[in-house]
Coordinates of C-alpha atoms in Angstrom, one line a residue:
M732 CA -115.7 167.7 -24.3
K733 CA -116.9 167.0 -28.3
V734 CA -115.9 162.9 -29.5
A735 CA -114.9 163.4 -33.5
P736 CA -117.0 161.0 -36.0
V737 CA -115.0 158.4 -36.1
A738 CA -113.9 157.9 -32.3
G739 CA -117.4 158.4 -31.2
S740 CA -118.0 155.5 -33.7
L741 CA -115.5 153.4 -31.8
L742 CA -116.2 154.5 -28.7
M743 CA -120.3 153.0 -29.5
A744 CA -119.0 149.9 -30.8
A745 CA -116.7 149.4 -28.0
L746 CA -119.6 149.8 -25.7
L747 CA -122.6 147.9 -27.9
T748 CA -119.6 145.2 -27.4
A749 CA -119.4 145.7 -23.7
C750 CA -123.1 145.5 -23.2
Q751 CA -123.2 142.2 -25.4
S752 CA -120.5 140.9 -23.6
D753 CA -122.3 141.6 -20.2
Q754 CA -125.7 140.2 -21.9
K755 CA -124.2 136.6 -22.7
K756 CA -122.6 136.4 -18.7
D757 CA -126.0 137.2 -17.3
D758 CA -127.1 134.6 -19.8
M759 CA -124.9 132.0 -18.3
I760 CA -125.9 129.6 -15.1
H761 CA -123.1 130.5 -12.1
L762 CA -123.4 127.9 -9.6
I763 CA -122.9 128.7 -5.9
T764 CA -122.7 125.9 -3.1
L765 CA -123.8 126.2 0.2
D766 CA -122.5 124.3 3.2
P767 CA -122.0 121.3 1.3
G768 CA -122.4 118.1 4.0
H769 CA -124.3 115.7 1.8
F770 CA -122.3 113.9 -1.5
H771 CA -125.9 114.7 -2.8
A772 CA -124.2 118.3 -3.7
A773 CA -120.9 116.7 -5.6
L774 CA -123.5 114.4 -7.4
V775 CA -125.1 117.9 -9.2
Q776 CA -121.8 118.1 -10.6
K777 CA -121.3 115.0 -11.7
T778 CA -121.8 116.0 -15.3
M779 CA -121.3 119.5 -17.1
F780 CA -124.1 121.4 -18.6
D781 CA -124.1 123.6 -21.4
G782 CA -125.1 127.0 -20.2
V783 CA -123.1 127.0 -16.8
D784 CA -120.3 127.9 -16.1
S785 CA -117.3 126.1 -15.0
T786 CA -116.0 127.8 -12.0
V787 CA -118.6 127.2 -9.2
H788 CA -118.4 129.5 -6.1
V789 CA -118.2 127.5 -2.7
Y790 CA -119.1 129.5 0.7
A791 CA -118.3 127.1 3.9
P792 CA -117.6 126.4 7.6
D793 CA -113.9 125.2 7.3
G794 CA -113.7 120.9 8.1
P795 CA -114.1 117.6 7.3
D796 CA -117.7 118.1 5.3
V797 CA -116.6 120.5 2.6
Q798 CA -113.5 118.7 2.3
L799 CA -115.4 115.4 1.2
H800 CA -117.1 117.7 -0.9
L801 CA -114.4 119.1 -3.0
D802 CA -112.4 115.7 -3.0
K803 CA -115.4 114.2 -4.8
I804 CA -115.3 117.0 -7.4
K805 CA -111.7 116.7 -7.9
G806 CA -112.5 113.0 -8.8
Y807 CA -114.8 113.5 -11.5
N808 CA -112.5 115.9 -12.8
A809 CA -109.8 113.1 -12.9
R810 CA -111.9 110.6 -13.6
P811 CA -110.9 108.7 -17.2
E812 CA -114.1 108.6 -18.9
D813 CA -115.8 111.7 -19.6
P814 CA -114.0 113.5 -17.2
T815 CA -116.2 117.4 -16.0
N816 CA -113.8 120.4 -15.6
W817 CA -114.9 122.1 -12.7
H818 CA -113.0 124.4 -11.0
E819 CA -113.9 125.4 -7.2
D820 CA -113.1 128.9 -6.2
V821 CA -113.9 128.1 -2.5
Y822 CA -114.5 130.4 1.3
L823 CA -114.0 129.2 3.9
G824 CA -114.9 131.0 7.2
T825 CA -117.7 131.0 10.1
D826 CA -119.5 133.9 7.8
F827 CA -120.0 131.9 4.7
L828 CA -123.8 132.8 4.3
D829 CA -123.1 136.8 5.0
K830 CA -120.0 136.3 2.7
M831 CA -122.1 134.6 0.2
L832 CA -125.2 137.1 0.2
T833 CA -123.0 139.9 0.2
D834 CA -120.4 138.8 -2.9
K835 CA -123.3 137.9 -4.9
A836 CA -120.7 135.6 -7.6
G837 CA -123.3 133.3 -9.0
N838 CA -127.2 132.9 -9.4
V839 CA -128.3 129.4 -8.4
V840 CA -127.6 128.4 -4.9
V841 CA -127.2 124.4 -4.9
M842 CA -127.8 123.3 -1.2
A843 CA -127.4 119.6 0.0
G844 CA -126.1 119.2 3.6
N845 CA -126.9 119.4 7.6
N846 CA -131.0 120.0 7.4
R847 CA -130.9 122.4 10.8
L848 CA -130.5 125.5 9.1
K849 CA -131.7 124.4 5.7
T850 CA -135.0 126.3 5.7
D851 CA -133.5 129.4 7.2
Y852 CA -130.5 129.5 4.5
I853 CA -133.2 129.1 1.8
Q854 CA -135.7 132.0 3.0
K855 CA -132.4 133.8 3.5
T856 CA -130.8 132.9 0.1
V857 CA -134.3 133.5 -1.8
G858 CA -134.9 136.7 0.0
A859 CA -131.9 138.3 -1.5
G860 CA -132.4 137.2 -5.0
F861 CA -131.3 133.5 -5.6
N862 CA -132.5 130.7 -7.3
V863 CA -132.0 128.0 -5.2
L864 CA -131.9 124.2 -5.9
A865 CA -132.0 122.1 -3.1
D866 CA -131.5 118.6 -1.6
K867 CA -134.7 117.1 0.0
P868 CA -135.9 117.8 2.9
M869 CA -136.4 121.7 2.6
V870 CA -137.5 121.5 6.5
I871 CA -137.7 118.7 9.0
S872 CA -140.2 120.3 11.5
A873 CA -143.5 121.5 11.5
A874 CA -142.2 124.4 13.4
N875 CA -140.5 125.7 10.8
F876 CA -143.3 124.2 8.0
D877 CA -144.4 128.3 7.6
Q878 CA -141.1 129.6 6.9
L879 CA -140.7 127.0 4.0
K880 CA -144.3 128.6 3.3
E881 CA -142.8 131.6 3.3
A882 CA -139.6 131.2 1.4
F883 CA -141.8 130.3 -1.7
A884 CA -143.9 133.4 -1.4
T885 CA -140.7 135.4 -1.6
A886 CA -139.1 133.6 -4.2
E887 CA -142.1 134.3 -6.5
K888 CA -142.1 138.1 -5.2
N889 CA -138.1 138.2 -6.1
K890 CA -138.8 136.5 -9.4
V891 CA -136.4 133.6 -8.4
L892 CA -137.2 129.7 -8.3
L893 CA -136.8 127.6 -5.3
Y894 CA -137.2 123.7 -6.5
D895 CA -136.2 120.3 -4.6
I896 CA -134.1 117.6 -6.0
M897 CA -136.3 114.6 -7.1
T898 CA -134.3 112.2 -8.2
E899 CA -136.9 109.5 -8.1
R900 CA -139.1 110.5 -10.6
Y901 CA -136.3 109.3 -13.2
E902 CA -136.3 106.4 -12.2
I903 CA -137.3 103.9 -15.4
S904 CA -139.5 101.7 -13.1
T905 CA -141.4 104.7 -11.9
M906 CA -142.0 106.6 -14.8
L907 CA -143.3 103.6 -16.4
Q908 CA -145.4 102.8 -13.5
R909 CA -146.9 106.3 -13.6
A910 CA -147.2 106.1 -17.6
F911 CA -149.4 102.8 -17.4
S912 CA -151.8 104.2 -14.9
Q913 CA -152.5 106.5 -17.0
Q914 CA -154.3 104.1 -19.7
A915 CA -157.7 103.6 -18.4
D916 CA -158.1 100.6 -20.9
L917 CA -155.5 98.9 -19.3
F918 CA -155.3 100.3 -15.4
G919 CA -158.7 101.3 -15.2
T920 CA -158.8 104.2 -12.4
L921 CA -157.3 104.1 -9.4
E922 CA -159.0 102.4 -6.3
K923 CA -159.4 104.5 -3.0
G924 CA -158.7 101.8 -1.0
T925 CA -158.6 101.8 2.8
P926 CA -156.0 101.8 5.7
E927 CA -155.5 98.2 5.9
N928 CA -155.5 98.2 2.2
P929 CA -153.9 100.8 0.6
A930 CA -154.3 102.2 -2.9
V931 CA -151.1 102.8 -3.1
T932 CA -148.2 101.5 -1.0
K933 CA -144.4 102.8 -1.1
E934 CA -141.9 101.4 0.9
S935 CA -138.1 102.2 0.5
V936 CA -135.2 100.5 2.0
H937 CA -131.8 102.2 2.4
H938 CA -128.3 101.7 4.3
F939 CA -125.9 103.9 6.5
Y940 CA -123.0 101.7 4.9
K941 CA -123.2 102.2 1.2
N942 CA -120.7 102.3 -1.9
V943 CA -120.9 105.8 -4.0
S944 CA -118.6 106.6 -7.1
G945 CA -116.6 103.7 -6.0
S946 CA -116.0 104.0 -3.0
I947 CA -117.2 103.6 0.5
L948 CA -119.2 106.6 1.6
T949 CA -118.1 108.9 4.7
R950 CA -121.0 110.1 6.4
P951 CA -120.5 113.3 8.8
S952 CA -121.3 112.5 12.6
W953 CA -124.3 114.5 12.3
F954 CA -126.2 112.8 9.9
M955 CA -126.9 110.1 12.7
D956 CA -128.5 113.1 14.3
V957 CA -132.1 113.6 13.7
A958 CA -132.3 116.8 15.1
Q959 CA -129.6 118.0 12.1
Q960 CA -130.5 115.4 9.5
G961 CA -133.9 114.7 10.5
E962 CA -136.0 111.7 11.4
G963 CA -136.4 109.2 8.5
I964 CA -140.1 109.7 8.4
V965 CA -139.0 113.6 7.2
D966 CA -136.5 112.8 4.8
V967 CA -136.5 109.8 2.8
T968 CA -140.1 109.9 3.1
T969 CA -140.1 113.0 1.5
H970 CA -139.4 111.3 -2.2
L971 CA -142.0 108.6 -1.5
V972 CA -144.6 111.3 -0.9
D973 CA -143.3 113.2 -3.5
L974 CA -143.9 109.9 -6.3
V975 CA -147.4 109.2 -4.6
Q976 CA -148.7 113.1 -5.9
W977 CA -146.8 112.8 -9.0
E978 CA -148.5 109.8 -10.1
C979 CA -151.7 109.4 -8.6
F980 CA -152.3 113.1 -9.6
P981 CA -149.9 113.9 -12.6
E982 CA -149.6 117.6 -13.1
Q983 CA -152.9 118.2 -11.0
T984 CA -152.3 121.2 -7.9
I985 CA -152.5 119.5 -4.8
D986 CA -153.9 122.1 -1.6
Y987 CA -152.4 120.6 1.4
Q988 CA -155.6 122.5 3.5
K989 CA -158.0 120.3 1.8
D990 CA -156.9 117.2 -0.4
I991 CA -154.5 115.7 2.4
S992 CA -155.8 113.7 5.8
L993 CA -153.4 112.4 8.1
T994 CA -154.9 108.7 9.6
S995 CA -151.3 107.4 11.5
A996 CA -147.9 107.9 11.7
R997 CA -145.1 106.0 13.5
R998 CA -141.3 106.1 14.0
W999 CA -138.7 103.7 15.5
T1000 CA -135.1 103.3 15.9
T1001 CA -132.2 101.6 13.9
D1002 CA -129.2 100.5 16.9
M1003 CA -125.8 101.2 15.4
T1004 CA -122.8 100.2 17.6
L1005 CA -119.6 102.3 18.1
S1006 CA -117.5 100.1 15.5
Q1007 CA -120.2 100.4 13.2
F1008 CA -120.2 104.3 13.6
K1009 CA -116.7 104.4 13.2
A1010 CA -116.5 102.2 10.0
I1011 CA -118.9 105.5 8.3
T1012 CA -117.7 108.5 10.0
K1013 CA -114.0 107.6 10.4
Q1014 CA -114.5 109.0 14.1
D1015 CA -113.4 107.3 17.1
V1016 CA -116.0 108.5 19.5
F1017 CA -119.6 109.5 19.8
P1018 CA -119.7 113.7 19.6
D1019 CA -121.7 115.0 22.8
Y1020 CA -124.9 116.0 20.5
L1021 CA -125.4 112.1 19.6
K1022 CA -124.9 111.3 23.3
K1023 CA -128.9 112.1 24.1
D1024 CA -129.2 109.0 21.7
V1025 CA -126.3 106.5 23.0
V1026 CA -127.7 103.5 25.2
K1027 CA -125.3 101.3 27.4
D1028 CA -122.4 103.6 26.5
S1029 CA -122.0 102.3 22.7
V1030 CA -125.0 101.7 21.4
L1031 CA -126.3 104.7 19.1
K1032 CA -130.0 104.7 18.6
V1033 CA -131.0 106.6 15.4
Y1034 CA -134.8 107.2 14.5
S1035 CA -134.2 106.7 10.6
N1036 CA -137.2 105.3 10.0
G1037 CA -141.2 105.9 9.3
E1038 CA -144.7 105.0 8.0
I1039 CA -147.1 107.7 7.5
N1040 CA -151.0 106.1 6.4
Y1041 CA -153.1 109.2 4.7
Q1042 CA -155.3 109.9 2.1
L1043 CA -155.1 111.9 -0.8
R1044 CA -157.9 113.4 -2.2
G1045 CA -159.6 110.1 -0.8
V1046 CA -157.2 108.1 -1.6
H1047 CA -155.5 105.7 0.9
A1048 CA -152.1 105.8 0.4
K1049 CA -149.3 104.1 3.0
V1050 CA -145.6 105.2 2.5
S1051 CA -142.7 103.5 4.5
V1052 CA -138.9 104.1 5.1
I1053 CA -136.4 101.6 6.6
W1054 CA -133.0 102.0 7.7
K1055 CA -130.6 99.5 8.0
Y1056 CA -127.2 99.7 8.5
K1057 CA -125.5 97.8 6.0
A1058 CA -127.0 95.5 2.7
P1059 CA -126.6 92.1 2.5
E1060 CA -123.2 91.5 -0.3
G1061 CA -124.5 92.4 -4.0
T1062 CA -127.7 94.0 -3.1
G1063 CA -128.3 97.8 -1.9
D1064 CA -131.1 100.2 -1.5
T1065 CA -134.5 98.8 -2.5
H1066 CA -137.9 100.2 -3.4
Y1067 CA -141.0 98.0 -3.1
S1068 CA -144.7 100.3 -4.6
I1069 CA -147.9 99.1 -5.4
M1070 CA -150.6 101.3 -7.3
R1071 CA -154.2 99.6 -7.3
G1072 CA -156.2 100.0 -10.2
T1073 CA -159.5 98.6 -11.3
K1074 CA -158.1 96.1 -13.8
A1075 CA -154.8 95.9 -12.8
N1076 CA -152.3 96.4 -10.2
L1077 CA -148.6 97.8 -11.4
I1078 CA -146.1 96.7 -8.9
I1079 CA -142.2 97.1 -8.5
R1080 CA -140.5 94.6 -6.9
Q1081 CA -136.8 94.9 -6.2
G1082 CA -135.6 91.5 -4.3
A1083 CA -133.5 88.8 -4.8
E1084 CA -136.1 87.3 -7.7
Q1085 CA -135.1 90.9 -9.3
Q1086 CA -131.7 90.6 -9.1
Y1087 CA -132.0 93.7 -6.8
K1088 CA -132.7 95.8 -9.5
P1089 CA -136.0 97.8 -9.8
T1090 CA -138.7 96.2 -12.1
L1091 CA -142.4 96.4 -12.8
Y1092 CA -145.3 94.5 -13.0
I1093 CA -148.5 94.3 -14.7
E1094 CA -151.2 91.7 -12.7
A1095 CA -154.7 91.1 -13.5
V1096 CA -157.2 92.4 -10.8
D1097 CA -159.4 89.2 -9.7
K1098 CA -160.6 87.6 -13.0
N1099 CA -160.2 90.7 -15.1
T1100 CA -159.4 88.2 -18.5
D1101 CA -158.9 91.0 -20.8
L1102 CA -155.5 92.3 -19.7
E1103 CA -153.3 90.7 -22.6
A1104 CA -156.0 92.4 -25.1
A1105 CA -155.2 95.5 -23.2
L1106 CA -151.9 95.1 -23.2
K1107 CA -151.4 94.8 -27.3
T1108 CA -153.5 98.3 -26.9
V1109 CA -152.0 100.5 -24.9
L1110 CA -148.4 99.6 -25.5
P1111 CA -147.7 101.4 -28.9
N1112 CA -149.2 104.5 -26.7
I1113 CA -146.3 103.0 -24.3
Q1114 CA -143.5 103.0 -26.7
K1115 CA -143.9 106.2 -28.1
E1116 CA -142.5 108.0 -25.5
F1117 CA -140.4 105.3 -24.2
P1118 CA -139.0 103.4 -27.7
G1119 CA -138.2 99.9 -27.2
V1120 CA -140.0 98.9 -23.8
E1121 CA -141.7 95.3 -24.1
V1122 CA -143.9 93.4 -21.8
K1123 CA -143.0 89.4 -21.1
K1124 CA -145.7 87.0 -20.1
I1125 CA -145.1 85.3 -16.6
A1126 CA -146.8 83.2 -14.0
K1127 CA -148.8 85.9 -12.3
G1128 CA -148.8 88.3 -14.9
W1129 CA -146.8 90.6 -17.3
E1130 CA -143.1 92.0 -16.6
L1131 CA -141.9 94.8 -18.4
V1132 CA -138.8 94.4 -20.1
I1133 CA -136.9 97.6 -20.0
P1134 CA -133.9 98.6 -22.3
E1135 CA -130.5 98.8 -20.5
K1136 CA -130.3 102.2 -21.8
Y1137 CA -133.0 103.4 -19.6
K1138 CA -131.4 102.2 -16.5
E1139 CA -129.0 105.3 -15.3
G1140 CA -128.9 104.9 -11.9
H1141 CA -129.5 106.9 -8.6
E1142 CA -126.2 109.3 -9.2
A1143 CA -126.8 109.9 -12.9
H1144 CA -130.5 111.0 -11.7
F1145 CA -128.8 114.2 -10.2
G1146 CA -128.2 115.2 -13.5
R1147 CA -131.7 114.8 -14.8
V1148 CA -133.0 117.0 -12.3
A1149 CA -130.7 120.0 -12.3
Q1150 CA -130.9 119.8 -16.2
K1151 CA -135.1 120.3 -15.7
Y1152 CA -133.7 122.8 -13.2
L1153 CA -132.1 124.7 -15.8
D1154 CA -135.0 123.9 -18.3
Y1155 CA -137.1 126.0 -16.0
L1156 CA -134.5 128.7 -15.4
K1157 CA -134.6 129.3 -19.1
A1158 CA -138.4 129.2 -19.5
G1159 CA -138.7 131.4 -16.2
A1160 CA -140.8 129.6 -14.1
L1161 CA -142.1 126.3 -12.5
P1162 CA -144.9 124.3 -13.5
A1163 CA -148.2 126.2 -12.2
W1164 CA -148.6 122.7 -9.6
E1165 CA -145.1 122.1 -8.8
V1166 CA -144.6 124.9 -6.0
P1167 CA -148.6 124.2 -4.2
N1168 CA -147.1 120.2 -4.5
M1169 CA -144.0 120.9 -2.7
I1170 CA -145.6 122.8 0.0
S1171 CA -148.7 119.8 0.3
K1172 CA -145.1 117.4 0.5
Y1173 CA -143.7 118.8 3.6
Y1174 CA -146.8 119.6 5.2
T1175 CA -147.6 115.8 4.8
T1176 CA -144.1 114.9 6.2
T1177 CA -143.3 117.3 9.4
Q1178 CA -146.8 116.9 10.4
A1179 CA -146.5 112.5 10.2
L1180 CA -143.5 113.5 12.4
E1181 CA -145.9 115.2 15.1
L1182 CA -148.6 113.0 15.3
A1183 CA -146.0 110.1 15.1
K1184 CA -144.7 111.5 18.0
K1185 CA -147.8 111.5 20.2
S1186 CA -149.1 108.2 19.0
K1187 CA -149.7 105.9 21.4
S1188 CA -148.6 103.0 18.9
E1189 CA -145.2 104.7 18.8
L1190 CA -142.4 102.2 18.9
A1191 CA -138.6 102.1 20.2
T1192 CA -137.5 99.1 18.3
K1193 CA -139.2 97.4 15.8

């Protein structure tokens, strides 16, 4: 059949418009949330993003975990100041994973929840051609480490981006610690250290009972089951191992087979009474899967604490995570970090003296009398990247004075990570060092757990 010239022109125009419309649609990021069981899944949506569709497809089993997630999104939409405008398109069913893979309703899958099956979720999702933004940890056992490696290889083959949510890179005192460590006139070079006196130490203290987005966080019961959440040594230490790599060897590729050597590792429990468990889970009894960890019928012992001593390219590092039940009034999660240089030490403290706010200090090594002169030389370099940052003299050295605009808080950092990931998606690739360094990070944590379990110095309590 012949098409009249005018009609043909209209048809071609319509087809062109349709193609352009499809192209615009393809340029949009369409989010999927898979089996949300951790509040970090909601924090990714605490803000809106340019180029991201406001409709988010959620696939999950029915139950309290997904409902808590949806309630948090509703809260963001309803807040009086800067409300979001998300629409959650929800599918609930036992076949949620297969349904998500078949529907292909989006192109970026956000994962934050029960970690027992997360590595499997990741592998199947990138295998089906989805990009993945996953909360840490991506893997919680050495047995599944190779599966994660395969997932990264599959992601590369399918030209999709697999990335984990490293919020601590956006904490301003940590960013400045990293920046000053690259100023040789001030810092010198990074010490090698010893197991007894590491060149880098990072310690993170967390609490089961905490306030998030203005209300007491309800944690799922499985969060206290290390078979599902993962032990502390493979969970929160993921952030700390990441920061050691990111700060000591910025934008350099780490080879886990050559650059990492474990020295020692240990683990110990946090004890939780049934009444404490009730307060954070709203559950009246310990579920059957936790009874293996219950003593005297009323005390739950959670292996949430861990310490790793290791060498990274010959630099001795120590990372440790400690979980307490509840922080004292007016306090919260805390972080301690030191990087020891040949000329100066860079120390982040977050105790009572700092009003529990992370504060960076610069202290001279031994009898280094040139610290003040060096500071005057390097500070303008720092201020180019961080305008407004100043220093003030104190008894032990110098304290960084950081403008309030940089102090966003942990929840805001999820938006920073998400935006960085969106930038990588637009570029079509992650930086060359990111994937090998993620693999190295999870090798360190999972092998440390194996070592801690075998260690004679393992402590049941501390």
